[in-house]
Tab-separated table of C-alpha atoms and ligand atoms in Angstrom:
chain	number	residue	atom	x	y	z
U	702	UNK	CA	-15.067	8.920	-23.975
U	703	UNK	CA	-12.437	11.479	-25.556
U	704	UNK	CA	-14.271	14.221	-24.005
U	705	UNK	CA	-14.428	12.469	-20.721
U	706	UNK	CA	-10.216	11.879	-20.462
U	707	UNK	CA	-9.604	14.838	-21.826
U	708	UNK	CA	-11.541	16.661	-18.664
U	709	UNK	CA	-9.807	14.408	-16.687
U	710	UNK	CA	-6.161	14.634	-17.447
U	711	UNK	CA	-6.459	18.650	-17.639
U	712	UNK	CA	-7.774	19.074	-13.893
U	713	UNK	CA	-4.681	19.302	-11.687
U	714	UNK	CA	-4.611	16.854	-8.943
U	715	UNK	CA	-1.205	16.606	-7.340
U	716	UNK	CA	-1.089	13.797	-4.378
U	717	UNK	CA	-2.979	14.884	-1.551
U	718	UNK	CA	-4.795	17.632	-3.646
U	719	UNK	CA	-7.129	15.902	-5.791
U	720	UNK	CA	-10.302	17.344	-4.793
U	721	UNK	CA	-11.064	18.612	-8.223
U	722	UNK	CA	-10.505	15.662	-9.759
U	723	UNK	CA	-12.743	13.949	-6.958
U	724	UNK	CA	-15.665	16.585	-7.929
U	725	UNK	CA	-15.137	15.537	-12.019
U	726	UNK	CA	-15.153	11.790	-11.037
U	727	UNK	CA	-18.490	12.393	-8.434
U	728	UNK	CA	-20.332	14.297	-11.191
U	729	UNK	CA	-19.403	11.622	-13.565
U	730	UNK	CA	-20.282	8.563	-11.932
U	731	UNK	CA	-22.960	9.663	-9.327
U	732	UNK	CA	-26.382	8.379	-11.015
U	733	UNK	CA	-24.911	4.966	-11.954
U	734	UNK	CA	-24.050	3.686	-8.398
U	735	UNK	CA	-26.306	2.657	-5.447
U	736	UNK	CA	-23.785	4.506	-3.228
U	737	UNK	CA	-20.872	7.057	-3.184
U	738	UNK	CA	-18.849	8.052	-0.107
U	739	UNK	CA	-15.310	9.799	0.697
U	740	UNK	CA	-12.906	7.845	3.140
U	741	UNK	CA	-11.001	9.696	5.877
U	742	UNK	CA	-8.195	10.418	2.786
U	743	UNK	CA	-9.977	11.609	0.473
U	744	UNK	CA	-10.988	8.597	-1.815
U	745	UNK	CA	-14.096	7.962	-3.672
U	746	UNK	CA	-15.697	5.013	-3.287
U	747	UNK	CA	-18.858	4.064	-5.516
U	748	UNK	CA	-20.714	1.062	-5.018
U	749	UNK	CA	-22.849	-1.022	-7.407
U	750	UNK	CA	-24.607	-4.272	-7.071
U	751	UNK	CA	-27.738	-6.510	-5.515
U	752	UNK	CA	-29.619	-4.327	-3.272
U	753	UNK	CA	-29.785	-7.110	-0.651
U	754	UNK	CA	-25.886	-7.005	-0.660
U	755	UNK	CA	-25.231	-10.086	-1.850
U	756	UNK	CA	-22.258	-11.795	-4.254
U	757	UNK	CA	-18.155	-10.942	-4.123
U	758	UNK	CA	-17.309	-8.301	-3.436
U	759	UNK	CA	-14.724	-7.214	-5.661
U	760	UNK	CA	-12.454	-3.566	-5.169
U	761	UNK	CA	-11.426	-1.651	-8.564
U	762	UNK	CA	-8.352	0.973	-8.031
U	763	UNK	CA	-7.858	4.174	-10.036
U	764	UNK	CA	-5.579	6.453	-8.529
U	765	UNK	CA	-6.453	10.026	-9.105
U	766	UNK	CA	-3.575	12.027	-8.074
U	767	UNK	CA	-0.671	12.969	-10.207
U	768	UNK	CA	2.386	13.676	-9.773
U	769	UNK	CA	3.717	17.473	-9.085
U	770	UNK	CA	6.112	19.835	-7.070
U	771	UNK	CA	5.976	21.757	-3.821
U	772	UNK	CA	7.690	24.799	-3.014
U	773	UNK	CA	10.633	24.633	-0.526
U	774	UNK	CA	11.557	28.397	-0.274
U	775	UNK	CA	11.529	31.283	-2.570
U	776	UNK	CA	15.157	32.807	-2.886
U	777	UNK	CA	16.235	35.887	-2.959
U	778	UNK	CA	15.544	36.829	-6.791
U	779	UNK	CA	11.916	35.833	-6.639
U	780	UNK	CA	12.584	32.085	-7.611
U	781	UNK	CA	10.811	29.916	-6.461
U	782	UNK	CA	12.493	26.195	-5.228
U	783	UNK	CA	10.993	22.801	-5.377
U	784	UNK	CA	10.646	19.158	-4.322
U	785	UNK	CA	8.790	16.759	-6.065
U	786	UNK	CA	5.374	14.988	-4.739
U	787	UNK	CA	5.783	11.257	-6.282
U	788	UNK	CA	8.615	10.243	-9.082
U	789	UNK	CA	9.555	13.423	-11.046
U	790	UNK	CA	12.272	12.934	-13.060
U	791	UNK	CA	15.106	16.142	-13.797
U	792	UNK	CA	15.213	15.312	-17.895
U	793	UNK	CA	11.532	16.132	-17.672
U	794	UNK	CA	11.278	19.227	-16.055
U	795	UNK	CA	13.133	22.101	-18.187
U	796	UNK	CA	11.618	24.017	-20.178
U	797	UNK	CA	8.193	22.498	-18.769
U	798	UNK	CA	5.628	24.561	-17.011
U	799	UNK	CA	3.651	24.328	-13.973
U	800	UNK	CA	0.381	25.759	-12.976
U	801	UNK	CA	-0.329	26.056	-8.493
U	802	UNK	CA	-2.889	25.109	-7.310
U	803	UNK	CA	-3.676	29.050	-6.785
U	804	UNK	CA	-3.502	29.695	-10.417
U	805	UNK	CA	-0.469	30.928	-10.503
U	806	UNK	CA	1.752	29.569	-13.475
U	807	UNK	CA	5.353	29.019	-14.094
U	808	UNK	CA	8.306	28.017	-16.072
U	809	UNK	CA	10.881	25.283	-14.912
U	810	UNK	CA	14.767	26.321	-15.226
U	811	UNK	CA	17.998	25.098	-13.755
U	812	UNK	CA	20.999	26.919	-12.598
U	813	UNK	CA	23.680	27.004	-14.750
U	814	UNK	CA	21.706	27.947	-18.379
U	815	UNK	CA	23.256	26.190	-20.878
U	816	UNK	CA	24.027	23.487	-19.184
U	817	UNK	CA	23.761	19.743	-21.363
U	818	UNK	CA	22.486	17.565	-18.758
U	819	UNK	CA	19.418	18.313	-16.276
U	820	UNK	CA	20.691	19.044	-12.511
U	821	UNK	CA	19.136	17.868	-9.995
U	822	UNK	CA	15.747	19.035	-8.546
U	823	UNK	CA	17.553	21.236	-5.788
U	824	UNK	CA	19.301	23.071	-8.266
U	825	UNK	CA	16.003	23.620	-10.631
U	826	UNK	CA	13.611	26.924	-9.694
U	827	UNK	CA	10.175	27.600	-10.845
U	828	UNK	CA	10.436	31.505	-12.608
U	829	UNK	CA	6.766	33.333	-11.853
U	830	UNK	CA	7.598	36.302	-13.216
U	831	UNK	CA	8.791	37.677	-9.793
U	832	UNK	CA	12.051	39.403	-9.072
U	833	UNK	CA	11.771	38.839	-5.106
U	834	UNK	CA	10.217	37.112	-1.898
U	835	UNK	CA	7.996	40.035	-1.750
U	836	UNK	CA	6.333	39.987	-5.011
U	837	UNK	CA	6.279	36.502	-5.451
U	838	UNK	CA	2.586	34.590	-5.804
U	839	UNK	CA	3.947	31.509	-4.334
U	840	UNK	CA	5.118	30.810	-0.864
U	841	UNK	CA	6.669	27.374	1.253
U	842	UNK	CA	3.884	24.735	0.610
U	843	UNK	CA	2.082	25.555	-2.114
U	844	UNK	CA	1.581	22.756	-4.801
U	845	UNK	CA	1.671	22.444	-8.465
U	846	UNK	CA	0.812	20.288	-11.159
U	847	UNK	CA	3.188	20.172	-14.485
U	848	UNK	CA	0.789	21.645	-17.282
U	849	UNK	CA	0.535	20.265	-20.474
U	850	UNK	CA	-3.010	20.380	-22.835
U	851	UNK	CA	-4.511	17.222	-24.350
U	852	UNK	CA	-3.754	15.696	-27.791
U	853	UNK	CA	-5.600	13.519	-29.836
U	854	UNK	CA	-3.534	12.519	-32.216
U	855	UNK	CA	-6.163	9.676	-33.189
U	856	UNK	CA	-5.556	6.552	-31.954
U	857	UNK	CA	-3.162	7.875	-29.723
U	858	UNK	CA	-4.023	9.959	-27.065
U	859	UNK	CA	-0.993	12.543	-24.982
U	860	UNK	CA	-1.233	14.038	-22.122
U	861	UNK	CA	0.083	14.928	-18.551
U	862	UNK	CA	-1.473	12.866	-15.939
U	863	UNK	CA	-2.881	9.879	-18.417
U	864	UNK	CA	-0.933	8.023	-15.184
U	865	UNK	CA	-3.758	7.505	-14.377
U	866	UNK	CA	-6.264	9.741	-15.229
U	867	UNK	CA	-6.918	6.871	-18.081
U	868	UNK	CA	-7.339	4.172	-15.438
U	869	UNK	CA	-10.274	6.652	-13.451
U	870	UNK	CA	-11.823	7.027	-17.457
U	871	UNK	CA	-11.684	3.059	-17.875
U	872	UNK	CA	-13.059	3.094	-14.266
U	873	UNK	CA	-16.262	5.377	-14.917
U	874	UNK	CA	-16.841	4.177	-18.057
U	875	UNK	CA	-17.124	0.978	-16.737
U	876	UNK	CA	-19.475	1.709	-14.318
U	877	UNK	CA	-21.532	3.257	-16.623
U	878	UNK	CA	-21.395	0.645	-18.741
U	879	UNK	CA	-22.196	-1.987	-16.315
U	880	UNK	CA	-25.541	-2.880	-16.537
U	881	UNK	CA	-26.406	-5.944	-14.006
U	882	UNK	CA	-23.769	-7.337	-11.615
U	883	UNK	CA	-24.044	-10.583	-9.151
U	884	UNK	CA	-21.418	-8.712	-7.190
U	885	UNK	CA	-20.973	-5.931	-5.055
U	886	UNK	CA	-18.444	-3.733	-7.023
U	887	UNK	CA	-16.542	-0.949	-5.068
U	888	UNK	CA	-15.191	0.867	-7.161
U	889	UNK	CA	-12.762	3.223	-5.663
U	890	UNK	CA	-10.838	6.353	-7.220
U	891	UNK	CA	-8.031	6.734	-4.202
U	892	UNK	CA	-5.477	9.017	-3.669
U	893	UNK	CA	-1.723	9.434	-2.847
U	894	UNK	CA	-1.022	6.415	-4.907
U	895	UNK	CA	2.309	8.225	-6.271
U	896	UNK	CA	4.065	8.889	-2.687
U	897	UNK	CA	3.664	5.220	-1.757
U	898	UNK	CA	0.015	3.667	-2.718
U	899	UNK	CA	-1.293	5.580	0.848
U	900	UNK	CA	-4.524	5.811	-0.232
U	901	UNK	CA	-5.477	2.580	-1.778
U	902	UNK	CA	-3.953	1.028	1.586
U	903	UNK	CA	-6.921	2.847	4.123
U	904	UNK	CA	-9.672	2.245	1.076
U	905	UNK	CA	-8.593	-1.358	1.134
U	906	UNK	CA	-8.902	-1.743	4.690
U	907	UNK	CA	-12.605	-0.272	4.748
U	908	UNK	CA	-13.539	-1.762	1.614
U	909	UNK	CA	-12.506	-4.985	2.943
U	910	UNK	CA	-12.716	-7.330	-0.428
U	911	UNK	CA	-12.504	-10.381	-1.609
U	912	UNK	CA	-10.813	-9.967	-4.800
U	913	UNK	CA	-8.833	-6.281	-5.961
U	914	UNK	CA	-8.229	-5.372	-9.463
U	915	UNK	CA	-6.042	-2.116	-9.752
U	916	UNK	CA	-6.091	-0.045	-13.415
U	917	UNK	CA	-3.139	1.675	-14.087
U	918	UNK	CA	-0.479	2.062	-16.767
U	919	UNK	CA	2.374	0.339	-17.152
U	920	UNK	CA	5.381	0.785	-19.512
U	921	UNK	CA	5.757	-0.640	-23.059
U	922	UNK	CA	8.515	-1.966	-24.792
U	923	UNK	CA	8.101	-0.766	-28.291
U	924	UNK	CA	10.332	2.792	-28.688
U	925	UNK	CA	13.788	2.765	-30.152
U	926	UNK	CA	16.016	0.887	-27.439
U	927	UNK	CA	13.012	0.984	-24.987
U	928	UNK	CA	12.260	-1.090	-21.852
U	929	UNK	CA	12.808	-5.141	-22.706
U	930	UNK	CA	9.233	-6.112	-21.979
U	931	UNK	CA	6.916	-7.400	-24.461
U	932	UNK	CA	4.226	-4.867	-24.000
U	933	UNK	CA	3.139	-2.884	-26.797
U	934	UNK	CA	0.963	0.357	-27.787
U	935	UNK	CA	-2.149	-1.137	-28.962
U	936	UNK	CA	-2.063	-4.861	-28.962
U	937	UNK	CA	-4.544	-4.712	-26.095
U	938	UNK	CA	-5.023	-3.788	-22.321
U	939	UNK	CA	-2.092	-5.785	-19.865
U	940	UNK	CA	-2.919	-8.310	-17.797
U	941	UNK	CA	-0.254	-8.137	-15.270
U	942	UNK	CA	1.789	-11.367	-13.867
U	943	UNK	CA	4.084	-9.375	-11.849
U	944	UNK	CA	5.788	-6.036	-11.497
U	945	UNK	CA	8.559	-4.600	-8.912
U	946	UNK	CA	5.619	-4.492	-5.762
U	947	UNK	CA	3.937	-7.244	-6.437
U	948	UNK	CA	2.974	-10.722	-7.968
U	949	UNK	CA	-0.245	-10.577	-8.898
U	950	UNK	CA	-2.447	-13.802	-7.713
U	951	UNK	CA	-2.596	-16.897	-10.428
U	952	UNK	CA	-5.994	-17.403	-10.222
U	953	UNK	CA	-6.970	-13.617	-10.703
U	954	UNK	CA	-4.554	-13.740	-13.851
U	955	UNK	CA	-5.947	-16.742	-14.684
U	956	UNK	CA	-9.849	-15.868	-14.339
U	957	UNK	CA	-9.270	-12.537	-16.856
U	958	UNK	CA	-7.608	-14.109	-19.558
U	959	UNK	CA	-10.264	-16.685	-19.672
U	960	UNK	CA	-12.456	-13.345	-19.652
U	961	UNK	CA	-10.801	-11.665	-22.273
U	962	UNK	CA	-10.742	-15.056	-24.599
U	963	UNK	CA	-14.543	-15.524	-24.080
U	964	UNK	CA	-15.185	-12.206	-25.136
U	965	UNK	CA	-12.107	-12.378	-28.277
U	966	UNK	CA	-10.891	-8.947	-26.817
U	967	UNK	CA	-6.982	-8.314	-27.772
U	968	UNK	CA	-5.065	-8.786	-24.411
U	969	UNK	CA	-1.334	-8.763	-23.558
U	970	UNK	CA	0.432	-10.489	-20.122
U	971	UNK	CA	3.060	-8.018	-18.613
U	972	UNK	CA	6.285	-8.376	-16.452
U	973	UNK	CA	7.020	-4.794	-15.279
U	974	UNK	CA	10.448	-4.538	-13.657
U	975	UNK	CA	10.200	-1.107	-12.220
U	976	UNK	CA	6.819	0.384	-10.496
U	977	UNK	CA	4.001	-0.884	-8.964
U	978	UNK	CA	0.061	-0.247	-8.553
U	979	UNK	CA	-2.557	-0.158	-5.912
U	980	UNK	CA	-2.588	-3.913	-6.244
U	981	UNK	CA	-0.111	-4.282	-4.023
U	982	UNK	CA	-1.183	-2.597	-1.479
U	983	UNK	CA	-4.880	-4.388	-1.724
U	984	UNK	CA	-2.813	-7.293	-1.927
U	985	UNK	CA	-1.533	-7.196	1.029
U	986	UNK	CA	-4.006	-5.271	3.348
U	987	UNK	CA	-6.034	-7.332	6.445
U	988	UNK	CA	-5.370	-10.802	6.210
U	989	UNK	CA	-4.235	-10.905	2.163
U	990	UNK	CA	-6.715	-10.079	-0.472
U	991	UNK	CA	-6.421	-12.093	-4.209
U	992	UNK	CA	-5.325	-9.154	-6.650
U	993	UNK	CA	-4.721	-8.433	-10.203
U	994	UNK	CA	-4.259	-5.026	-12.411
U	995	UNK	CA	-5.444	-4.177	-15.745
U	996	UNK	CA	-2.801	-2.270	-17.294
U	997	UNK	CA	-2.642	0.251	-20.033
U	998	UNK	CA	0.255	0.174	-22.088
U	999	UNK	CA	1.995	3.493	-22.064
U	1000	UNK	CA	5.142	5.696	-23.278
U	1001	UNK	CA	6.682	8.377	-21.543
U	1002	UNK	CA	5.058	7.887	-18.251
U	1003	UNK	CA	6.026	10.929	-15.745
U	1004	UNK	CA	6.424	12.771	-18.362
U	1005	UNK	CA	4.254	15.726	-19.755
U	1006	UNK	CA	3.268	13.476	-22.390
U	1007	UNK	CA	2.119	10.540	-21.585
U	1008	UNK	CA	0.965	8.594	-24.166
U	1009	UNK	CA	-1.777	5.652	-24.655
U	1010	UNK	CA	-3.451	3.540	-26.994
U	1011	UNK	CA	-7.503	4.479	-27.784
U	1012	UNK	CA	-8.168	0.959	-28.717
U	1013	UNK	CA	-6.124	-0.634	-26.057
U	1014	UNK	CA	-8.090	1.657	-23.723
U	1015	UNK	CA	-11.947	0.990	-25.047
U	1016	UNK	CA	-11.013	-2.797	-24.977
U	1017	UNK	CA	-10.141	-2.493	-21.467
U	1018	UNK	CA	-13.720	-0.907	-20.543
U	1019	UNK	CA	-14.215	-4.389	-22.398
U	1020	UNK	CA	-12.764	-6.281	-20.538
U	1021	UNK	CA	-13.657	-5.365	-16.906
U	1022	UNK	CA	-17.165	-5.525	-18.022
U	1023	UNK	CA	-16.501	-8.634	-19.197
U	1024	UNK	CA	-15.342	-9.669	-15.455
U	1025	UNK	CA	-17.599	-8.607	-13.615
U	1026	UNK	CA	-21.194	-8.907	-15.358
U	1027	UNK	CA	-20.491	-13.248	-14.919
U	1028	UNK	CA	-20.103	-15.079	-11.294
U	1029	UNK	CA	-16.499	-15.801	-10.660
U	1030	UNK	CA	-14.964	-18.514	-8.711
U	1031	UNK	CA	-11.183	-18.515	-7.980
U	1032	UNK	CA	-10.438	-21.842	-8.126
R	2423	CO	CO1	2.662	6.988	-11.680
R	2424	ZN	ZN1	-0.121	5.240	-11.765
């Protein structure tokens, strides 16, 4: 499964862009389902179960895009100004490099060299090696991913992009894994989750299910001074009770810790207070829609190195396998 993230995290799939991803996903997942289709935005949506159609159906969420940056203008010395696409915080960005969507790499620095603090975004330019409009690779639009290789540093896997390149992993591999099913499971690898969940909204809509389950990371509380949340790096895949977005329905909570007991996986509950999933926005789509998420505990999310748990992330494969092999009734 190593080999499988790793591919993952390293193919650049800003939001809106993440047709390459989409191709690694399709050519992962293609002779396990009964059916795979794109929606009008660009998700993939896999279906397996019952052949007459029959039992829940049930929506799983992995977003595939990442964050990244989009060129503004390209002043007069060749350098080439940004926005971000989705949360990209300053402290992360010196010093860090990007790679366009064109090929064309570069290295993130700020105005005033030297400086202590990161500046804002508007005063940060991406250096290609030009020296002027003219000869510059990049022009207004074009879209990059930050560019970082994978690490294995054993149990601990860092990357770019594990947000949530390890919740479309957990997704596959469940699906591979996923041998007989009473329902009809749609599992669906949207996009534009980052810039506000857009995707996940239109798949829920089509989808139309009767129980979502987003898988995505979520923060953990166990570096020096860190977030106050009882999450931690490897005691187990998050069920989540409620973040910032959304409060995640009792009986969903309810139906995969009695999942995750029956099956003596490790499993932790989480209370996120900043950040939210494609959860919510199942959640909430058509007339309301019972929803849950499967978290993976992570550290230094939007940041080049995001970091996750190998155990915590097999045991959620676990888990959803767990769910959805059995009947369910919310009670
Ligand atoms: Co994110
Ligand atoms: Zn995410």
């Amino acid at each position: 499964m190593k080999e499988l993230i790793k591919r993952l995290v390293e193919t650049p799939g800003p939001s809106g862009y993440e047709s390459k991803v989409r191709e690694e996903v399709r050519a992962a997942i293609e002779k396990y389902a009964a059916e795979v289709y794109v929606d009008a935005l660009g998700s993939l949506i896999a279906r397996k179960g019952p052949d007459n159609g029959s039992g829940k159906r049930i929506m799983i969420s992995a977003h595939m895009d990442e964050i990244g940056i989009v060129v503004t203008h390209v002043d007069k010395n060749g350098f080439a100004r940004f926005t971000n696409i989705g949360g990209v915080y300053p402290r992360n960005c010196v010093g860090g490099r990007v790679r366009f969507l064109n090929g064309v790499q570069g290295v993130i620095g700020q105005e005033q060299a030297g400086a202590r603090e990161a500046l804002p975004l508007s005063q940060m330019y991406i250096d290609v090696g030009a020296t002027s409009p003219k000869n510059c690779p990049v022009k207004v639009g074009d879209v990059a991913a930050f560019e970082r290789p994978f690490t294995d540093l054993g149990n601990r896997l860092v990357s770019k992009a594990m947000d949530d390149r390890i919740g479309v992993a957990i997704a596959i591999e469940t699906l591979r894994q996923l041998e007989d099913t009473p329902h009809q499971v749609y599992f669906v690898f949207s996009v534009q989750e980052e810039v506000g969940l857009r995707g996940a909204t239109t798949s829920a809509y089509g989808v139309n299910p009767d129980i979502g389950i987003a898988v995505d990371v979520t923060r953990s509380g166990d570096t020096p001074n860190g977030p106050k949340m009882a999450v931690k790096l490897g005691n187990g895949p998050a069920i989540k009770v409620r973040d910032s977005g959304m409060l995640s329905d009792p009986r969903v909570v309810a139906w995969m810790v009695a999942r995750a007991e029956e099956a003596r996986l490790p499993y932790q509950l989480e209370v996120l207070e900043g950040g939210t999933t494609d959860a919510r926005a199942i959640q909430i789509s058509r007339a309301g829609v019972p929803a849950g998420c499967l978290s993976v505990p992570s550290r230094y999310i939007h940041s080049p190195s995001e970091m996750v748990d190998f155990n915590d992330v097999q045991n959620g494969v676990k888990l959803l396998v767990a769910m959805l092999s059995q009947p369910v009734e919310l009670g």
